[in-house]
């Protein structure tokens, strides 16, 4: 609620001066004031009910309308695609996968690395070389499926093998964003 409130405050201010700004400048302001707030600790939103995610998605939709001067009742999906924006649910997945990649490659704190265990098979199979992670069993049905130790391996194992094997962080970011973008829009 507080994130949405703060974002709408900034959106009202941006929309007041929108006529004086170019598209590029408006995009910069939206990224600085809106996207940064939406991305701040958004991995904590994973697994929340759809109506709560929709509230945050509404902020992104309004920001896209302000930037592109789209009317209220025009369909928003083509506008988000034109701006090359991932929807909030995909942004959350992106953030969790990025943290997982950093943890597996020694670029993250120890507390994110500890719950991630490689999946070791008892015998040699073709899937032995896929860099899969062990998904722990969960006892708490209501909150267990939202914890990092369960979500990170589940999302990591669902990625195509060619994305999991990317060498550099920048290459991984590009591939994962493209993968999530294509998964949602196509």
Tab-separated table of C-alpha atoms in Angstrom:
chain	number	residue	atom	x	y	z
A	1	UNK	CA	0.000	0.000	0.000
A	2	UNK	CA	2.749	2.452	0.909
A	3	UNK	CA	4.691	1.654	-2.273
A	4	UNK	CA	1.616	2.209	-4.436
A	5	UNK	CA	0.796	5.415	-2.579
A	6	UNK	CA	4.310	6.825	-3.069
A	7	UNK	CA	4.346	5.849	-6.744
A	8	UNK	CA	0.985	7.500	-7.439
A	9	UNK	CA	2.213	10.659	-5.726
A	10	UNK	CA	5.172	10.818	-8.122
A	11	UNK	CA	2.992	9.883	-11.101
A	12	UNK	CA	0.638	12.794	-10.401
A	13	UNK	CA	3.603	15.168	-10.291
A	14	UNK	CA	5.060	13.758	-13.526
A	15	UNK	CA	1.698	13.944	-15.294
A	16	UNK	CA	1.374	17.640	-14.359
A	17	UNK	CA	4.587	18.512	-16.212
A	18	UNK	CA	4.239	15.863	-18.942
A	19	UNK	CA	3.470	18.446	-21.654
A	20	UNK	CA	6.850	20.106	-21.066
A	21	UNK	CA	8.836	16.838	-21.295
A	22	UNK	CA	9.948	14.717	-24.195
A	23	UNK	CA	9.248	10.983	-24.286
A	24	UNK	CA	12.841	10.163	-23.313
A	25	UNK	CA	12.826	12.560	-20.363
A	26	UNK	CA	9.487	11.246	-19.140
A	27	UNK	CA	10.814	7.697	-19.364
A	28	UNK	CA	13.852	8.675	-17.282
A	29	UNK	CA	11.644	10.245	-14.628
A	30	UNK	CA	9.370	7.204	-14.556
A	31	UNK	CA	12.348	4.876	-14.141
A	32	UNK	CA	13.874	7.068	-11.442
A	33	UNK	CA	10.748	7.568	-9.345
A	34	UNK	CA	8.414	4.687	-10.187
A	35	UNK	CA	10.356	1.662	-11.418
A	36	UNK	CA	12.980	1.996	-8.705
A	37	UNK	CA	10.246	1.841	-6.039
A	38	UNK	CA	8.502	-1.090	-7.721
A	39	UNK	CA	11.753	-3.057	-7.968
A	40	UNK	CA	12.869	-2.364	-4.413
A	41	UNK	CA	12.682	-5.731	-2.592
A	42	UNK	CA	10.033	-6.972	-5.014
A	43	UNK	CA	11.218	-10.574	-4.606
A	44	UNK	CA	9.321	-10.526	-1.299
A	45	UNK	CA	6.101	-10.244	-3.296
A	46	UNK	CA	6.494	-13.723	-4.825
A	47	UNK	CA	3.510	-15.943	-4.092
A	48	UNK	CA	1.191	-13.178	-2.907
A	49	UNK	CA	-2.436	-13.376	-3.999
A	50	UNK	CA	-3.163	-12.067	-7.484
A	51	UNK	CA	-5.241	-9.113	-6.257
A	52	UNK	CA	-2.227	-7.709	-4.376
A	53	UNK	CA	0.109	-8.163	-7.353
A	54	UNK	CA	-2.556	-6.503	-9.530
A	55	UNK	CA	-2.421	-3.392	-7.335
A	56	UNK	CA	1.296	-3.047	-8.010
A	57	UNK	CA	0.739	-3.881	-11.698
A	58	UNK	CA	-1.788	-1.057	-11.855
A	59	UNK	CA	0.959	1.389	-10.843
A	60	UNK	CA	3.135	0.178	-13.708
A	61	UNK	CA	0.205	0.417	-16.115
A	62	UNK	CA	-0.557	4.006	-15.103
A	63	UNK	CA	3.121	4.917	-15.419
A	64	UNK	CA	3.173	3.484	-18.951
A	65	UNK	CA	0.049	5.492	-19.806
A	66	UNK	CA	1.602	8.702	-18.492
A	67	UNK	CA	4.844	8.117	-20.413
A	68	UNK	CA	3.174	7.283	-23.730
A	69	UNK	CA	0.061	9.476	-23.284
A	70	UNK	CA	-2.173	6.474	-23.802
A	71	UNK	CA	-5.867	6.865	-23.039
A	72	UNK	CA	-7.366	5.236	-19.967
A	73	UNK	CA	-9.411	2.600	-21.816
A	74	UNK	CA	-6.805	1.591	-24.417
A	75	UNK	CA	-5.353	-1.869	-23.971
A	76	UNK	CA	-2.129	-1.679	-21.953
A	77	UNK	CA	-0.319	-4.852	-23.055
A	78	UNK	CA	0.872	-3.405	-26.416
A	79	UNK	CA	2.042	-0.255	-24.621
A	80	UNK	CA	4.104	-2.253	-22.122
A	81	UNK	CA	5.505	-4.330	-24.977
A	82	UNK	CA	6.453	-1.181	-26.895
A	83	UNK	CA	8.237	0.185	-23.818
A	84	UNK	CA	9.900	-3.229	-23.380
A	85	UNK	CA	8.621	-3.519	-19.793
A	86	UNK	CA	8.254	-6.800	-17.992
A	87	UNK	CA	5.017	-7.052	-16.001
A	88	UNK	CA	5.367	-7.114	-12.221
A	89	UNK	CA	5.017	-10.893	-11.872
A	90	UNK	CA	7.835	-11.393	-14.400
A	91	UNK	CA	9.955	-8.692	-12.726
A	92	UNK	CA	9.675	-10.610	-9.456
A	93	UNK	CA	10.772	-13.825	-11.184
A	94	UNK	CA	13.629	-11.942	-12.848
A	95	UNK	CA	14.861	-10.633	-9.491
A	96	UNK	CA	14.764	-14.072	-7.840
A	97	UNK	CA	16.606	-15.689	-10.755
A	98	UNK	CA	19.217	-12.931	-10.701
A	99	UNK	CA	19.826	-13.442	-6.967
A	100	UNK	CA	20.062	-17.199	-7.570
A	101	UNK	CA	22.606	-16.736	-10.364
A	102	UNK	CA	24.711	-14.450	-8.182
A	103	UNK	CA	24.527	-16.909	-5.275
A	104	UNK	CA	25.640	-19.828	-7.457
A	105	UNK	CA	28.554	-17.836	-8.874
A	106	UNK	CA	29.883	-16.453	-5.593
A	107	UNK	CA	28.652	-12.897	-6.146
A	108	UNK	CA	26.055	-12.872	-3.356
A	109	UNK	CA	26.169	-12.992	0.452
A	110	UNK	CA	26.463	-16.351	2.204
A	111	UNK	CA	22.886	-16.310	3.493
A	112	UNK	CA	21.615	-16.563	-0.095
A	113	UNK	CA	24.129	-19.262	-1.001
A	114	UNK	CA	23.463	-21.570	1.966
A	115	UNK	CA	19.921	-22.740	1.054
A	116	UNK	CA	20.921	-23.613	-2.524
A	117	UNK	CA	22.169	-27.165	-2.948
A	118	UNK	CA	23.109	-28.736	-6.278
A	119	UNK	CA	20.972	-31.670	-7.298
A	120	UNK	CA	23.204	-34.746	-7.259
A	121	UNK	CA	22.025	-37.899	-8.976
A	122	UNK	CA	22.956	-41.332	-7.673
A	123	UNK	CA	23.950	-42.489	-11.156
A	124	UNK	CA	25.127	-40.845	-14.349
A	125	UNK	CA	22.293	-39.639	-16.583
A	126	UNK	CA	21.987	-37.097	-19.379
A	127	UNK	CA	20.417	-34.679	-16.916
A	128	UNK	CA	23.535	-34.825	-14.711
A	129	UNK	CA	25.102	-31.906	-16.562
A	130	UNK	CA	22.149	-29.502	-16.380
A	131	UNK	CA	23.232	-27.626	-13.211
A	132	UNK	CA	19.933	-28.295	-11.448
A	133	UNK	CA	19.253	-27.377	-7.825
A	134	UNK	CA	17.678	-29.559	-5.166
A	135	UNK	CA	14.129	-28.423	-4.315
A	136	UNK	CA	13.493	-29.002	-0.591
A	137	UNK	CA	10.281	-30.454	0.734
A	138	UNK	CA	8.053	-27.866	2.375
A	139	UNK	CA	6.066	-28.439	5.562
A	140	UNK	CA	4.212	-25.120	5.778
A	141	UNK	CA	1.647	-25.084	3.010
A	142	UNK	CA	0.630	-21.444	3.423
A	143	UNK	CA	4.068	-19.792	3.542
A	144	UNK	CA	6.524	-22.539	2.633
A	145	UNK	CA	6.055	-22.120	-1.101
A	146	UNK	CA	7.109	-18.457	-0.821
A	147	UNK	CA	10.468	-18.977	0.914
A	148	UNK	CA	13.678	-18.407	-1.038
A	149	UNK	CA	15.005	-21.925	-0.390
A	150	UNK	CA	11.996	-23.365	-2.258
A	151	UNK	CA	11.285	-20.691	-4.874
A	152	UNK	CA	14.838	-20.165	-6.130
A	153	UNK	CA	15.538	-23.822	-7.016
A	154	UNK	CA	12.056	-24.240	-8.520
A	155	UNK	CA	12.434	-21.235	-10.818
A	156	UNK	CA	16.075	-22.081	-11.619
A	157	UNK	CA	15.203	-25.649	-12.637
A	158	UNK	CA	12.397	-24.401	-14.888
A	159	UNK	CA	14.847	-22.348	-16.974
A	160	UNK	CA	16.129	-23.705	-20.274
A	161	UNK	CA	19.598	-25.241	-19.932
A	162	UNK	CA	21.261	-22.756	-22.310
A	163	UNK	CA	20.266	-19.845	-20.039
A	164	UNK	CA	21.512	-21.541	-16.847
A	165	UNK	CA	24.943	-22.017	-18.421
A	166	UNK	CA	25.581	-18.353	-19.300
A	167	UNK	CA	29.063	-17.236	-18.311
A	168	UNK	CA	28.854	-13.558	-17.446
A	169	UNK	CA	26.299	-11.738	-15.341
A	170	UNK	CA	25.435	-9.231	-18.074
A	171	UNK	CA	24.892	-12.047	-20.573
A	172	UNK	CA	22.656	-13.874	-18.088
A	173	UNK	CA	20.609	-10.715	-17.423
A	174	UNK	CA	20.032	-10.192	-21.132
A	175	UNK	CA	19.045	-13.801	-21.751
A	176	UNK	CA	16.734	-14.075	-18.766
A	177	UNK	CA	14.952	-10.811	-19.547
A	178	UNK	CA	14.486	-11.882	-23.174
A	179	UNK	CA	13.226	-15.297	-22.049
A	180	UNK	CA	10.680	-13.809	-19.624
A	181	UNK	CA	9.645	-11.146	-22.139
A	182	UNK	CA	8.991	-13.751	-24.847
A	183	UNK	CA	7.228	-16.026	-22.370
A	184	UNK	CA	4.754	-13.290	-21.447
A	185	UNK	CA	4.183	-11.435	-24.724
A	186	UNK	CA	4.367	-14.269	-27.262
